[in-house]
PDB file of C-alpha atoms in Angstrom:
ATOM      1  CA  MET A   1      21.121 -18.801 -93.895  1.00 48.00           C
ATOM      2  CA  ALA A   2      20.136 -15.318 -95.133  1.00 47.00           C
ATOM      3  CA  TYR A   3      18.838 -14.398 -91.658  1.00 42.00           C
ATOM      4  CA  GLN A   4      22.130 -15.567 -89.950  1.00 50.00           C
ATOM      5  CA  HIS A   5      24.096 -13.510 -92.363  1.00 48.00           C
ATOM      6  CA  LEU A   6      22.043 -10.356 -91.669  1.00 46.00           C
ATOM      7  CA  GLU A   7      22.139 -10.980 -87.884  1.00 51.00           C
ATOM      8  CA  ALA A   8      25.985 -11.203 -87.996  1.00 52.00           C
ATOM      9  CA  SER A   9      26.121  -7.942 -89.894  1.00 49.00           C
ATOM     10  CA  GLY A  10      23.966  -6.293 -87.125  1.00 49.00           C
ATOM     11  CA  ASN A  11      20.771  -5.993 -89.295  1.00 48.00           C
ATOM     12  CA  ARG A  12      17.892  -8.050 -88.280  1.00 47.00           C
ATOM     13  CA  LEU A  13      15.395  -6.614 -90.901  1.00 48.00           C
ATOM     14  CA  LEU A  14      14.337  -8.966 -93.668  1.00 45.00           C
ATOM     15  CA  VAL A  15      12.342  -7.939 -96.807  1.00 47.00           C
ATOM     16  CA  ARG A  16       8.781  -9.079 -96.435  1.00 49.00           C
ATOM     17  CA  ARG A  17       7.809 -12.026 -98.488  1.00 51.00           C
ATOM     18  CA  PRO A  18       4.626 -12.137-100.543  1.00 56.00           C
ATOM     19  CA  GLY A  19       1.624 -12.900 -98.366  1.00 61.00           C
ATOM     20  CA  GLU A  20       3.215 -11.603 -95.073  1.00 58.00           C
ATOM     21  CA  ALA A  21       1.290  -8.465 -94.959  1.00 63.00           C
ATOM     22  CA  GLU A  22      -1.998 -10.385 -95.359  1.00 70.00           C
ATOM     23  CA  GLU A  23      -0.846 -12.714 -92.646  1.00 68.00           C
ATOM     24  CA  VAL A  24      -0.356  -9.802 -90.204  1.00 65.00           C
ATOM     25  CA  GLN A  25      -3.810  -8.459 -91.041  1.00 69.00           C
ATOM     26  CA  ALA A  26      -5.323 -11.754 -90.330  1.00 71.00           C
ATOM     27  CA  ILE A  27      -3.590 -11.965 -86.924  1.00 67.00           C
ATOM     28  CA  ALA A  28      -4.814  -8.447 -86.208  1.00 68.00           C
ATOM     29  CA  LYS A  29      -8.387  -9.601 -86.958  1.00 74.00           C
ATOM     30  CA  GLN A  30      -8.317 -12.945 -85.203  1.00 73.00           C
ATOM     31  CA  HIS A  31      -6.208 -11.797 -82.097  1.00 69.00           C
ATOM     32  CA  PRO A  32      -6.823  -8.037 -81.546  1.00 71.00           C
ATOM     33  CA  ASP A  33      -5.417  -8.512 -78.006  1.00 72.00           C
ATOM     34  CA  ARG A  34      -1.883  -9.075 -79.501  1.00 70.00           C
ATOM     35  CA  LEU A  35      -2.076  -5.830 -81.490  1.00 67.00           C
ATOM     36  CA  GLN A  36      -3.279  -3.951 -78.442  1.00 72.00           C
ATOM     37  CA  ALA A  37      -0.313  -5.329 -76.487  1.00 73.00           C
ATOM     38  CA  ILE A  38       2.079  -4.031 -79.120  1.00 70.00           C
ATOM     39  CA  ALA A  39       0.350  -0.708 -79.144  1.00 69.00           C
ATOM     40  CA  ASP A  40       0.676  -0.444 -75.376  1.00 71.00           C
ATOM     41  CA  GLN A  41       4.293  -1.350 -75.471  1.00 73.00           C
ATOM     42  CA  VAL A  42       5.007   1.337 -78.216  1.00 69.00           C
ATOM     43  CA  ARG A  43       3.110   3.967 -76.196  1.00 74.00           C
ATOM     44  CA  LYS A  44       5.065   3.106 -73.050  1.00 74.00           C
ATOM     45  CA  GLN A  45       8.319   3.428 -74.871  1.00 74.00           C
ATOM     46  CA  GLN A  46       7.189   6.833 -76.236  1.00 70.00           C
ATOM     47  CA  ASP A  47       6.282   7.932 -72.746  1.00 70.00           C
ATOM     48  CA  ILE A  48       9.782   6.949 -71.480  1.00 72.00           C
ATOM     49  CA  THR A  49      11.469   8.721 -74.293  1.00 72.00           C
ATOM     50  CA  ARG A  50       9.424  11.895 -73.673  1.00 73.00           C
ATOM     51  CA  GLU A  51      10.178  11.834 -69.905  1.00 76.00           C
ATOM     52  CA  ARG A  52      13.927  11.581 -70.649  1.00 79.00           C
ATOM     53  CA  ALA A  53      13.718  14.551 -73.087  1.00 72.00           C
ATOM     54  CA  ARG A  54      11.732  16.531 -70.435  1.00 79.00           C
ATOM     55  CA  LEU A  55      14.300  16.038 -67.923  1.00 80.00           C
ATOM     56  CA  ALA A  56      17.077  16.889 -70.271  1.00 80.00           C
ATOM     57  CA  ALA A  57      15.232  20.049 -71.301  1.00 85.00           C
ATOM     58  CA  GLU A  58      14.375  21.184 -67.820  1.00 89.00           C
ATOM     59  CA  GLU A  59      17.992  21.746 -66.901  1.00 90.00           C
ATOM     60  CA  GLU A  60      18.492  24.241 -69.783  1.00 91.00           C
ATOM     61  CA  LEU A  61      15.049  25.816 -69.362  1.00 93.00           C
ATOM     62  CA  ALA A  62      15.563  26.430 -65.773  1.00 92.00           C
ATOM     63  CA  LYS A  63      18.685  28.454 -66.493  1.00 91.00           C
ATOM     64  CA  LEU A  64      16.732  30.436 -68.938  1.00 92.00           C
ATOM     65  CA  ASP A  65      14.015  31.074 -66.420  1.00 92.00           C
ATOM     66  CA  HIS A  66      16.227  33.687 -64.738  1.00 87.00           C
ATOM     67  CA  SER A  67      15.543  35.992 -67.629  1.00 87.00           C
ATOM     68  CA  VAL A  68      11.669  35.529 -67.748  1.00 90.00           C
ATOM     69  CA  PRO A  69      10.504  39.191 -68.032  1.00 89.00           C
ATOM     70  CA  ASN A  70       9.017  40.785 -65.027  1.00 85.00           C
ATOM     71  CA  ALA A  71       6.088  43.316 -64.771  1.00 86.00           C
ATOM     72  CA  ARG A  72       8.167  46.433 -64.134  1.00 82.00           C
ATOM     73  CA  PRO A  73       7.640  49.283 -66.619  1.00 84.00           C
ATOM     74  CA  LYS A  74      10.740  50.010 -68.498  1.00 82.00           C
ATOM     75  CA  ASN A  75      12.240  53.407 -69.478  1.00 76.00           C
ATOM     76  CA  GLY A  76      12.699  53.914 -73.301  1.00 76.00           C
ATOM     77  CA  TYR A  77      11.655  55.861 -76.185  1.00 79.00           C
ATOM     78  CA  GLY A  78       9.517  53.371 -77.953  1.00 85.00           C
ATOM     79  CA  PRO A  79       8.421  49.679 -77.687  1.00 88.00           C
ATOM     80  CA  GLU A  80      11.781  48.300 -78.995  1.00 87.00           C
ATOM     81  CA  ALA A  81      13.586  49.775 -75.983  1.00 85.00           C
ATOM     82  CA  CYS A  82      10.913  48.827 -73.536  1.00 88.00           C
ATOM     83  CA  TRP A  83      10.430  45.317 -74.880  1.00 92.00           C
ATOM     84  CA  VAL A  84      14.161  44.516 -74.771  1.00 88.00           C
ATOM     85  CA  ASP A  85      13.730  42.017 -71.889  1.00 88.00           C
ATOM     86  CA  LEU A  86      11.139  39.829 -73.654  1.00 93.00           C
ATOM     87  CA  THR A  87      12.847  40.192 -77.151  1.00 93.00           C
ATOM     88  CA  ASP A  88      16.166  38.939 -75.628  1.00 92.00           C
ATOM     89  CA  TYR A  89      14.409  36.127 -73.588  1.00 93.00           C
ATOM     90  CA  LEU A  90      12.628  34.781 -76.709  1.00 96.00           C
ATOM     91  CA  ARG A  91      15.754  35.052 -78.811  1.00 94.00           C
ATOM     92  CA  ARG A  92      17.675  32.829 -76.395  1.00 94.00           C
ATOM     93  CA  LEU A  93      14.713  30.437 -76.069  1.00 95.00           C
ATOM     94  CA  LEU A  94      14.543  29.980 -79.848  1.00 95.00           C
ATOM     95  CA  LEU A  95      18.154  29.108 -79.888  1.00 93.00           C
ATOM     96  CA  LEU A  96      17.454  26.051 -77.784  1.00 93.00           C
ATOM     97  CA  PHE A  97      15.310  24.646 -80.590  1.00 92.00           C
ATOM     98  CA  THR A  98      17.818  25.628 -83.356  1.00 91.00           C
ATOM     99  CA  GLU A  99      20.131  22.920 -84.673  1.00 90.00           C
ATOM    100  CA  PRO A 100      23.747  23.542 -83.778  1.00 89.00           C
ATOM    101  CA  ARG A 101      24.811  24.093 -87.502  1.00 87.00           C
ATOM    102  CA  LYS A 102      22.298  26.882 -87.870  1.00 86.00           C
ATOM    103  CA  ARG A 103      22.706  28.387 -84.388  1.00 85.00           C
ATOM    104  CA  THR A 104      24.036  31.875 -84.045  1.00 82.00           C
ATOM    105  CA  ASN A 105      23.909  34.515 -81.310  1.00 76.00           C
ATOM    106  CA  PRO A 106      22.416  37.533 -82.957  1.00 75.00           C
ATOM    107  CA  ASP A 107      22.308  39.953 -79.996  1.00 77.00           C
ATOM    108  CA  ALA A 108      20.532  42.534 -82.017  1.00 77.00           C
ATOM    109  CA  ALA A 109      17.510  40.448 -82.959  1.00 85.00           C
ATOM    110  CA  THR A 110      14.281  42.466 -83.333  1.00 90.00           C
ATOM    111  CA  MET A 111      10.827  41.437 -82.277  1.00 93.00           C
ATOM    112  CA  LYS A 112       9.896  40.994 -85.949  1.00 92.00           C
ATOM    113  CA  GLU A 113      12.649  38.496 -86.461  1.00 92.00           C
ATOM    114  CA  ILE A 114      11.669  36.749 -83.175  1.00 94.00           C
ATOM    115  CA  LEU A 115       8.103  36.369 -84.379  1.00 96.00           C
ATOM    116  CA  VAL A 116       9.265  34.721 -87.602  1.00 94.00           C
ATOM    117  CA  GLY A 117      11.185  32.065 -85.489  1.00 94.00           C
ATOM    118  CA  LEU A 118       8.302  31.492 -83.231  1.00 96.00           C
ATOM    119  CA  ALA A 119       5.859  30.957 -86.174  1.00 95.00           C
ATOM    120  CA  ARG A 120       8.001  27.838 -87.135  1.00 94.00           C
ATOM    121  CA  LEU A 121       7.810  26.235 -83.789  1.00 95.00           C
ATOM    122  CA  PRO A 122       4.267  24.669 -84.134  1.00 94.00           C
ATOM    123  CA  ASP A 123       5.490  22.502 -87.087  1.00 92.00           C
ATOM    124  CA  LEU A 124       8.823  21.865 -85.440  1.00 89.00           C
ATOM    125  CA  THR A 125       7.563  20.803 -81.969  1.00 88.00           C
ATOM    126  CA  GLY A 126       3.949  19.811 -82.616  1.00 89.00           C
ATOM    127  CA  VAL A 127       2.848  22.195 -79.870  1.00 92.00           C
ATOM    128  CA  THR A 128       0.118  24.324 -81.449  1.00 92.00           C
ATOM    129  CA  GLY A 129       0.103  26.983 -78.620  1.00 94.00           C
ATOM    130  CA  TRP A 130       3.149  28.630 -80.180  1.00 96.00           C
ATOM    131  CA  GLN A 131       1.043  29.878 -83.000  1.00 96.00           C
ATOM    132  CA  GLN A 132      -1.384  31.616 -80.570  1.00 96.00           C
ATOM    133  CA  LEU A 133       1.472  33.161 -78.641  1.00 97.00           C
ATOM    134  CA  THR A 134       2.997  34.536 -81.869  1.00 97.00           C
ATOM    135  CA  ASP A 135      -0.294  36.010 -82.844  1.00 97.00           C
ATOM    136  CA  ASP A 136      -0.814  37.646 -79.482  1.00 97.00           C
ATOM    137  CA  LEU A 137       2.701  39.052 -79.524  1.00 97.00           C
ATOM    138  CA  ALA A 138       2.360  40.441 -83.021  1.00 96.00           C
ATOM    139  CA  ALA A 139      -0.847  42.182 -82.084  1.00 96.00           C
ATOM    140  CA  ALA A 140       0.285  43.635 -78.770  1.00 96.00           C
ATOM    141  CA  TYR A 141       3.557  44.869 -80.227  1.00 96.00           C
ATOM    142  CA  ASP A 142       1.812  46.614 -83.126  1.00 94.00           C
ATOM    143  CA  LYS A 143      -0.613  48.118 -80.668  1.00 94.00           C
ATOM    144  CA  ALA A 144       2.140  49.271 -78.435  1.00 93.00           C
ATOM    145  CA  GLN A 145       3.686  51.135 -81.439  1.00 89.00           C
ATOM    146  CA  HIS A 146       0.706  53.485 -81.216  1.00 88.00           C
ATOM    147  CA  ASP A 147      -0.725  53.392 -77.749  1.00 87.00           C
ATOM    148  CA  GLY A 148       2.446  54.348 -75.926  1.00 84.00           C
ATOM    149  CA  TRP A 149       3.043  57.701 -77.408  1.00 85.00           C
ATOM    150  CA  GLU A 150       1.454  60.743 -75.738  1.00 81.00           C
ATOM    151  CA  VAL A 151       1.847  64.530 -76.107  1.00 78.00           C
ATOM    152  CA  THR A 152       2.661  66.014 -72.710  1.00 70.00           C
ATOM    153  CA  PRO A 153       3.406  69.490 -71.419  1.00 67.00           C
ATOM    154  CA  THR A 154       6.995  70.119 -70.295  1.00 60.00           C
ATOM    155  CA  GLY A 155       8.189  72.711 -67.837  1.00 58.00           C
ATOM    156  CA  ALA A 156       6.312  75.600 -66.500  1.00 55.00           C
ATOM    157  CA  ASP A 157       5.193  76.633 -69.860  1.00 57.00           C
ATOM    158  CA  THR A 158       2.146  74.539 -70.664  1.00 55.00           C
ATOM    159  CA  SER A 159       2.258  75.656 -74.213  1.00 59.00           C
ATOM    160  CA  SER A 160       5.391  73.712 -74.679  1.00 60.00           C
ATOM    161  CA  MET A 161       4.495  70.222 -75.748  1.00 66.00           C
ATOM    162  CA  ALA A 162       6.627  67.151 -76.170  1.00 71.00           C
ATOM    163  CA  GLU A 163       5.857  63.701 -77.354  1.00 79.00           C
ATOM    164  CA  ALA A 164       6.803  61.033 -74.762  1.00 82.00           C
ATOM    165  CA  TYR A 165       6.436  57.225 -74.750  1.00 86.00           C
ATOM    166  CA  PHE A 166       4.823  55.542 -71.842  1.00 87.00           C
ATOM    167  CA  ASP A 167       5.394  51.700 -71.206  1.00 89.00           C
ATOM    168  CA  ARG A 168       1.908  50.157 -70.719  1.00 91.00           C
ATOM    169  CA  TYR A 169       2.824  46.494 -71.672  1.00 93.00           C
ATOM    170  CA  ALA A 170       5.052  45.381 -68.816  1.00 91.00           C
ATOM    171  CA  GLY A 171       2.225  43.133 -67.447  1.00 93.00           C
ATOM    172  CA  PHE A 172       1.696  41.636 -70.833  1.00 96.00           C
ATOM    173  CA  ARG A 173       5.357  40.919 -71.374  1.00 95.00           C
ATOM    174  CA  ALA A 174       5.619  39.138 -68.099  1.00 93.00           C
ATOM    175  CA  GLU A 175       2.723  37.067 -68.886  1.00 96.00           C
ATOM    176  CA  ALA A 176       3.889  36.264 -72.397  1.00 97.00           C
ATOM    177  CA  GLY A 177       7.364  35.225 -70.954  1.00 95.00           C
ATOM    178  CA  GLN A 178       5.500  32.796 -68.565  1.00 95.00           C
ATOM    179  CA  ARG A 179       3.504  31.363 -71.520  1.00 96.00           C
ATOM    180  CA  ALA A 180       6.654  30.765 -73.517  1.00 96.00           C
ATOM    181  CA  ALA A 181       8.344  29.086 -70.702  1.00 95.00           C
ATOM    182  CA  GLN A 182       5.434  26.706 -70.270  1.00 94.00           C
ATOM    183  CA  LEU A 183       5.171  26.006 -74.017  1.00 95.00           C
ATOM    184  CA  ALA A 184       8.889  25.240 -74.121  1.00 94.00           C
ATOM    185  CA  ARG A 185       8.337  22.532 -71.539  1.00 91.00           C
ATOM    186  CA  GLN A 186       5.425  21.075 -73.421  1.00 90.00           C
ATOM    187  CA  SER A 187       7.467  21.072 -76.543  1.00 89.00           C
ATOM    188  CA  VAL A 188      10.138  18.924 -74.676  1.00 85.00           C
ATOM    189  CA  PHE A 189      12.450  17.990 -77.544  1.00 86.00           C
ATOM    190  CA  LEU A 190      15.157  20.637 -77.786  1.00 88.00           C
ATOM    191  CA  ALA A 191      17.796  20.683 -80.621  1.00 86.00           C
ATOM    192  CA  GLY A 192      21.045  18.728 -80.326  1.00 85.00           C
ATOM    193  CA  ASN A 193      23.515  20.037 -77.718  1.00 88.00           C
ATOM    194  CA  PRO A 194      21.262  22.911 -76.447  1.00 89.00           C
ATOM    195  CA  VAL A 195      23.159  25.856 -75.125  1.00 88.00           C
ATOM    196  CA  VAL A 196      21.689  28.778 -73.056  1.00 89.00           C
ATOM    197  CA  PHE A 197      23.274  31.886 -74.591  1.00 89.00           C
ATOM    198  CA  PRO A 198      24.244  34.777 -72.309  1.00 87.00           C
ATOM    199  CA  PRO A 199      21.797  37.739 -72.305  1.00 85.00           C
ATOM    200  CA  THR A 200      22.365  40.766 -74.435  1.00 82.00           C
ATOM    201  CA  ALA A 201      24.151  43.628 -72.682  1.00 76.00           C
ATOM    202  CA  VAL A 202      21.780  46.487 -72.068  1.00 67.00           C
ATOM    203  CA  ASP A 203      22.077  49.827 -70.534  1.00 62.00           C
ATOM    204  CA  LEU A 204      20.493  49.088 -67.157  1.00 56.00           C
ATOM    205  CA  ASP A 205      20.475  52.789 -66.126  1.00 55.00           C
ATOM    206  CA  ARG A 206      17.991  53.412 -69.008  1.00 54.00           C
ATOM    207  CA  TYR A 207      16.335  49.968 -68.633  1.00 57.00           C
ATOM    208  CA  ASP A 208      15.533  50.326 -65.004  1.00 58.00           C
ATOM    209  CA  PRO A 209      15.228  53.933 -63.548  1.00 55.00           C
ATOM    210  CA  PRO A 210      15.165  52.935 -59.905  1.00 56.00           C
ATOM    211  CA  ARG A 211      18.424  51.127 -60.186  1.00 56.00           C
ATOM    212  CA  SER A 212      19.929  54.331 -61.904  1.00 59.00           C
ATOM    213  CA  HIS A 213      18.654  56.476 -59.101  1.00 60.00           C
ATOM    214  CA  TYR A 214      20.282  54.316 -56.425  1.00 60.00           C
ATOM    215  CA  ARG A 215      23.483  54.007 -58.417  1.00 61.00           C
ATOM    216  CA  HIS A 216      23.905  57.797 -58.663  1.00 62.00           C
ATOM    217  CA  ALA A 217      22.985  58.113 -54.975  1.00 63.00           C
ATOM    218  CA  VAL A 218      25.994  56.053 -53.938  1.00 63.00           C
ATOM    219  CA  PRO A 219      28.892  58.505 -54.822  1.00 67.00           C
ATOM    220  CA  VAL A 220      26.659  61.459 -53.862  1.00 68.00           C
ATOM    221  CA  SER A 221      25.970  60.011 -50.336  1.00 65.00           C
ATOM    222  CA  ALA A 222      29.520  59.095 -49.929  1.00 64.00           C
ATOM    223  CA  ALA A 223      30.624  62.532 -50.866  1.00 68.00           C
ATOM    224  CA  CYS A 224      28.141  64.185 -48.530  1.00 68.00           C
ATOM    225  CA  ALA A 225      29.117  61.916 -45.685  1.00 61.00           C
ATOM    226  CA  SER A 226      32.757  62.931 -46.153  1.00 63.00           C
ATOM    227  CA  ALA A 227      31.943  66.613 -46.172  1.00 66.00           C
ATOM    228  CA  LEU A 228      30.672  66.281 -42.651  1.00 62.00           C
ATOM    229  CA  ALA A 229      34.261  66.627 -41.596  1.00 61.00           C
ATOM    230  CA  VAL A 230      34.725  70.089 -43.274  1.00 66.00           C
ATOM    231  CA  PRO A 231      33.565  72.087 -40.202  1.00 64.00           C
ATOM    232  CA  TRP A 232      36.207  70.589 -38.010  1.00 62.00           C
ATOM    233  CA  LEU A 233      38.807  71.862 -40.404  1.00 62.00           C
ATOM    234  CA  PHE A 234      38.031  75.462 -39.345  1.00 65.00           C
ATOM    235  CA  THR A 235      38.094  74.662 -35.748  1.00 62.00           C
ATOM    236  CA  ASP A 236      40.729  73.643 -33.129  1.00 61.00           C
ATOM    237  CA  ALA A 237      38.747  70.550 -32.237  1.00 57.00           C
ATOM    238  CA  ALA A 238      40.172  67.148 -33.157  1.00 60.00           C
ATOM    239  CA  VAL A 239      38.503  65.791 -36.298  1.00 58.00           C
ATOM    240  CA  PRO A 240      37.077  62.328 -35.596  1.00 63.00           C
ATOM    241  CA  TRP A 241      38.262  60.994 -38.911  1.00 60.00           C
ATOM    242  CA  LEU A 242      37.678  57.419 -37.973  1.00 59.00           C
ATOM    243  CA  TRP A 243      33.972  58.031 -37.273  1.00 65.00           C
ATOM    244  CA  VAL A 244      33.515  60.099 -40.459  1.00 62.00           C
ATOM    245  CA  SER A 245      35.218  57.377 -42.503  1.00 65.00           C
ATOM    246  CA  MET A 246      33.159  54.582 -40.936  1.00 70.00           C
ATOM    247  CA  TYR A 247      29.934  56.532 -41.584  1.00 67.00           C
ATOM    248  CA  SER A 248      30.906  57.015 -45.261  1.00 68.00           C
ATOM    249  CA  ILE A 249      31.716  53.357 -45.638  1.00 73.00           C
ATOM    250  CA  VAL A 250      28.451  52.162 -44.068  1.00 75.00           C
ATOM    251  CA  VAL A 251      26.498  54.505 -46.339  1.00 72.00           C
ATOM    252  CA  PHE A 252      28.278  53.378 -49.348  1.00 71.00           C
ATOM    253  CA  LEU A 253      27.963  49.679 -48.666  1.00 77.00           C
ATOM    254  CA  GLY A 254      24.310  50.104 -47.752  1.00 74.00           C
ATOM    255  CA  LEU A 255      23.389  51.770 -50.957  1.00 70.00           C
ATOM    256  CA  LEU A 256      25.543  49.405 -52.997  1.00 72.00           C
ATOM    257  CA  LEU A 257      23.544  46.480 -51.346  1.00 76.00           C
ATOM    258  CA  VAL A 258      20.223  48.187 -52.432  1.00 71.00           C
ATOM    259  CA  ILE A 259      21.582  48.572 -55.952  1.00 66.00           C
ATOM    260  CA  ARG A 260      22.368  44.846 -56.214  1.00 69.00           C
ATOM    261  CA  SER A 261      18.872  43.966 -54.874  1.00 69.00           C
ATOM    262  CA  VAL A 262      17.041  46.312 -57.238  1.00 61.00           C
ATOM    263  CA  ALA A 263      19.110  45.129 -60.152  1.00 58.00           C
ATOM    264  CA  ALA A 264      18.279  41.476 -59.358  1.00 59.00           C
ATOM    265  CA  GLN A 265      14.651  42.370 -59.344  1.00 56.00           C
ATOM    266  CA  ALA A 266      14.781  44.307 -62.643  1.00 50.00           C
ATOM    267  CA  ARG A 267      16.860  41.597 -64.484  1.00 49.00           C
ATOM    268  CA  PRO A 268      17.576  38.422 -62.800  1.00 43.00           C
ATOM    269  CA  ASP A 269      20.521  37.553 -64.969  1.00 42.00           C
TER     270      ASP A 269
END
């Protein structure tokens, strides 16, 4: 009667009566095959749950993969500027493991703040590799604070010396980003309603010197191409404006295409 009442209410759990625990233990000893069958069933259900979580996480992680740092050296006046790609990638990755009520989008997150968040992931996800990655990042970032600075001569006067920063950790950042992407897939279980936040806006001219060079080359080349018509202005010959204009447009579009290609390589977002 009590069981029927519980079943009607949607609850099938009954309080164990005295001696039930001993009875279960006796079954386990006398019929170990039954216990093994139950364990196999539980393990199978866990595998199904994990696979579903992996498939759900993969969609969001694949979006984030477009921001995995590359091995191009960056242009900046210290590790904070040069590590902007890895810092921003890890910031957005951590947000996928953050519960919605605690989730914010701090664009100005520092590497120190990122490391604090990464140190929590081993307990949160059960994947111990996060701790090793955190330790490696902390050690490399601290080393980059000192190794990157050099005193170099400036100008023709070698007695004039200036301190400049050289980015030597581009390869390490690319490798660290790949490790983080792999660990995220091993962690599998993202927070509820995961969202891939947009990347932080950065000054790409400073971030990627080749792109800056090409971008400035576009207006200069277009202006030079248009200047080809100047000699005709001082002669009686007809000015072939159509060809001059076509040449300028081709140069402009060609360099613009190169800019977009270089920008995609520097920051896939």
